[in-house]
Amino acid sequence: MTAIHKKLVFSGASSAQQLQQFIESNIFHRQGFVYGAKDGKKLRLFIDDINLPKPDSDGIQHVNEV
């Protein structure tokens, strides 16, 4: 079985809509309210947003940079 890895990089400009579109573009409708990977494939979803700081008093969310 081949694994395909996809990555979405969060930043201060990321939105919930971008995350939803990313997830929906990588899953398939099976039946009713059941969604998942294509038949014979596995779907693993890992979201790492721990490095995003909270927005400041002006609502600006600065991005941590190395």
Coordinates of N, CA, C and O in Angstrom, one line a residue:
M1 N 0.8 -1.2 0.0 CA 0.0 0.0 0.0 C 0.9 1.2 0.0 O 1.8 1.3 0.8
T2 N 0.6 2.2 -0.9 CA 1.4 3.4 -1.0 C 0.8 4.5 -0.1 O -0.5 4.6 0.0
A3 N 1.6 5.2 0.6 CA 1.1 6.3 1.5 C 1.5 7.6 0.8 O 2.5 7.8 0.2
I4 N 0.5 8.5 0.8 CA 0.7 9.8 0.3 C 0.6 10.8 1.5 O -0.4 10.7 2.2
H5 N 1.6 11.6 1.6 CA 1.6 12.6 2.7 C 1.3 14.0 2.2 O 1.9 14.4 1.2
K6 N 0.4 14.7 2.8 CA 0.0 16.0 2.4 C 0.2 16.9 3.6 O 0.0 16.5 4.8
K7 N 0.6 18.1 3.4 CA 0.9 19.0 4.5 C 0.2 20.4 4.3 O 0.2 20.9 3.2
L8 N -0.4 20.9 5.4 CA -1.0 22.2 5.3 C -0.2 23.1 6.4 O -0.2 22.7 7.6
V9 N 0.4 24.1 6.0 CA 1.2 25.0 6.9 C 0.3 26.1 7.4 O -0.2 26.9 6.6
F10 N 0.1 26.2 8.7 CA -0.7 27.2 9.3 C 0.2 28.5 9.5 O 1.4 28.4 9.7
S11 N -0.5 29.6 9.3 CA 0.2 30.9 9.6 C -0.9 31.8 10.1 O -2.0 31.4 10.3
G12 N -0.5 33.1 10.4 CA -1.4 34.0 10.9 C -2.5 34.3 9.9 O -3.6 34.8 10.3
A13 N -2.3 34.0 8.6 CA -3.3 34.2 7.6 C -4.2 33.0 7.4 O -5.2 33.1 6.6
S14 N -4.0 31.9 8.0 CA -4.8 30.7 7.9 C -6.2 30.9 8.4 O -6.4 31.6 9.4
S15 N -7.1 30.2 7.8 CA -8.5 30.3 8.2 C -9.1 28.9 8.4 O -8.6 28.0 7.9
A16 N -10.2 28.9 9.1 CA -10.9 27.6 9.3 C -11.4 27.1 8.0 O -11.4 25.9 7.7
Q17 N -11.8 28.0 7.1 CA -12.3 27.6 5.7 C -11.2 26.9 5.0 O -11.4 25.9 4.3
Q18 N -9.9 27.4 5.0 CA -8.8 26.8 4.3 C -8.6 25.3 4.9 O -8.4 24.4 4.1
L19 N -8.7 25.2 6.2 CA -8.5 23.8 6.8 C -9.6 22.9 6.3 O -9.4 21.8 5.9
Q20 N -10.9 23.4 6.3 CA -12.0 22.6 5.9 C -11.8 22.2 4.4 O -12.0 21.0 4.0
Q21 N -11.5 23.1 3.5 CA -11.3 22.8 2.1 C -10.1 21.8 1.9 O -10.2 20.9 1.1
F22 N -9.1 21.9 2.7 CA -7.9 21.0 2.6 C -8.4 19.5 3.0 O -8.1 18.6 2.3
I23 N -9.1 19.4 4.1 CA -9.6 18.1 4.5 C -10.6 17.5 3.5 O -10.5 16.4 3.1
E24 N -11.5 18.3 3.1 CA -12.6 17.8 2.1 C -12.0 17.4 0.8 O -12.5 16.5 0.1
S25 N -10.9 18.0 0.4 CA -10.3 17.7 -0.9 C -9.5 16.3 -0.8 O -9.1 15.8 -1.8
N26 N -9.3 15.8 0.4 CA -8.5 14.6 0.6 C -9.4 13.5 1.1 O -8.8 12.4 1.4
I27 N -10.7 13.6 1.3 CA -11.5 12.5 1.7 C -12.6 12.3 0.7 O -12.9 13.1 -0.2
F28 N -13.3 11.1 0.9 CA -14.3 10.7 -0.1 C -15.5 10.3 0.7 O -15.5 9.7 1.7
H29 N -16.7 10.6 0.1 CA -18.0 10.2 0.7 C -18.2 8.7 0.5 O -18.1 8.2 -0.6
R30 N -18.5 8.0 1.5 CA -18.8 6.6 1.4 C -20.3 6.3 1.4 O -20.8 5.9 0.5
Q31 N -21.0 6.7 2.5 CA -22.4 6.5 2.6 C -22.9 7.3 3.8 O -22.2 7.5 4.8
G32 N -24.1 7.9 3.6 CA -24.7 8.7 4.7 C -23.7 9.8 5.2 O -23.3 10.6 4.4
F33 N -23.4 9.7 6.5 CA -22.5 10.7 7.0 C -21.1 10.1 7.2 O -20.3 10.6 8.0
V34 N -20.7 9.1 6.5 CA -19.4 8.4 6.6 C -18.5 8.9 5.5 O -18.8 8.9 4.3
Y35 N -17.3 9.4 5.9 CA -16.3 9.9 5.0 C -15.0 9.2 5.4 O -14.8 8.8 6.5
G36 N -14.1 9.1 4.4 CA -12.8 8.5 4.7 C -11.9 8.5 3.5 O -12.2 9.1 2.5
A37 N -10.9 7.7 3.5 CA -10.0 7.5 2.4 C -10.6 6.6 1.3 O -11.6 6.0 1.6
K38 N -10.0 6.6 0.2 CA -10.4 5.7 -0.9 C -10.3 4.3 -0.4 O -9.6 4.0 0.5
D39 N -11.1 3.4 -1.1 CA -11.0 2.0 -0.7 C -9.6 1.5 -0.9 O -8.9 1.7 -1.8
G40 N -9.2 0.7 0.2 CA -7.8 0.1 0.2 C -6.8 1.1 0.6 O -5.6 0.8 0.6
K41 N -7.1 2.3 1.0 CA -6.2 3.3 1.4 C -6.4 3.7 2.9 O -7.5 3.4 3.4
K42 N -5.5 4.3 3.5 CA -5.6 4.8 4.9 C -5.5 6.3 4.9 O -4.8 6.9 4.2
L43 N -6.3 6.8 5.8 CA -6.3 8.3 6.0 C -5.8 8.6 7.4 O -6.3 8.1 8.4
R44 N -4.7 9.4 7.5 CA -4.2 9.8 8.8 C -4.2 11.3 8.7 O -3.6 11.9 7.8
L45 N -4.7 11.9 9.7 CA -4.8 13.4 9.8 C -4.2 13.9 11.1 O -4.6 13.5 12.1
F46 N -3.1 14.7 10.9 CA -2.4 15.2 12.1 C -2.4 16.7 11.9 O -1.9 17.2 10.9
I47 N -2.9 17.4 12.9 CA -2.9 18.9 12.8 C -2.0 19.4 14.0 O -2.3 19.2 15.1
D48 N -1.0 20.2 13.6 CA -0.1 20.7 14.6 C -0.2 22.2 14.5 O 0.4 22.9 13.6
D49 N -0.9 22.8 15.4 CA -1.0 24.3 15.4 C -0.6 24.8 16.8 O -0.8 25.9 17.1
I50 N 0.2 24.0 17.5 CA 0.6 24.4 18.8 C 1.6 25.6 18.8 O 1.7 26.3 19.8
N51 N 2.2 25.8 17.7 CA 3.2 26.9 17.6 C 2.5 28.3 17.2 O 3.2 29.3 17.1
L52 N 1.2 28.3 17.0 CA 0.6 29.5 16.7 C 0.3 30.3 17.9 O -0.4 29.8 18.8
P53 N 0.8 31.5 18.1 CA 0.5 32.3 19.3 C -0.9 32.8 19.2 O -1.5 32.9 18.2
K54 N -1.4 33.2 20.4 CA -2.7 33.8 20.5 C -2.7 35.2 19.9 O -1.7 35.9 19.9
P55 N -3.8 35.6 19.3 CA -3.9 37.0 18.8 C -3.7 38.0 19.9 O -4.1 37.8 21.0
D56 N -3.0 39.1 19.5 CA -2.8 40.2 20.5 C -4.1 41.0 20.7 O -5.1 40.7 20.2
S57 N -4.0 42.1 21.4 CA -5.1 42.9 21.8 C -5.8 43.6 20.5 O -6.9 43.9 20.5
D58 N -5.0 43.7 19.4 CA -5.5 44.2 18.2 C -6.1 43.1 17.2 O -6.5 43.4 16.1
G59 N -6.0 41.9 17.7 CA -6.5 40.8 16.9 C -5.5 40.3 15.9 O -5.9 39.5 15.0
I60 N -4.3 40.7 16.0 CA -3.2 40.3 15.1 C -2.6 39.0 15.6 O -2.2 39.0 16.8
Q61 N -2.4 38.0 14.8 CA -1.8 36.8 15.2 C -0.5 36.7 14.5 O -0.4 36.3 13.3
H62 N 0.6 37.0 15.2 CA 1.9 37.0 14.7 C 2.4 35.5 14.5 O 2.1 34.6 15.3
V63 N 3.2 35.3 13.5 CA 3.7 33.9 13.2 C 5.1 33.8 13.8 O 5.9 34.6 13.7
N64 N 5.3 32.6 14.4 CA 6.7 32.3 14.9 C 7.6 32.0 13.8 O 7.2 31.2 12.9
E65 N 8.7 32.6 13.7 CA 9.7 32.3 12.6 C 11.0 32.0 13.2 O 11.4 32.4 14.2
V66 N 11.7 31.1 12.5 CA 13.0 30.6 12.9 C 14.1 31.6 12.4 O 14.0 32.0 11.3

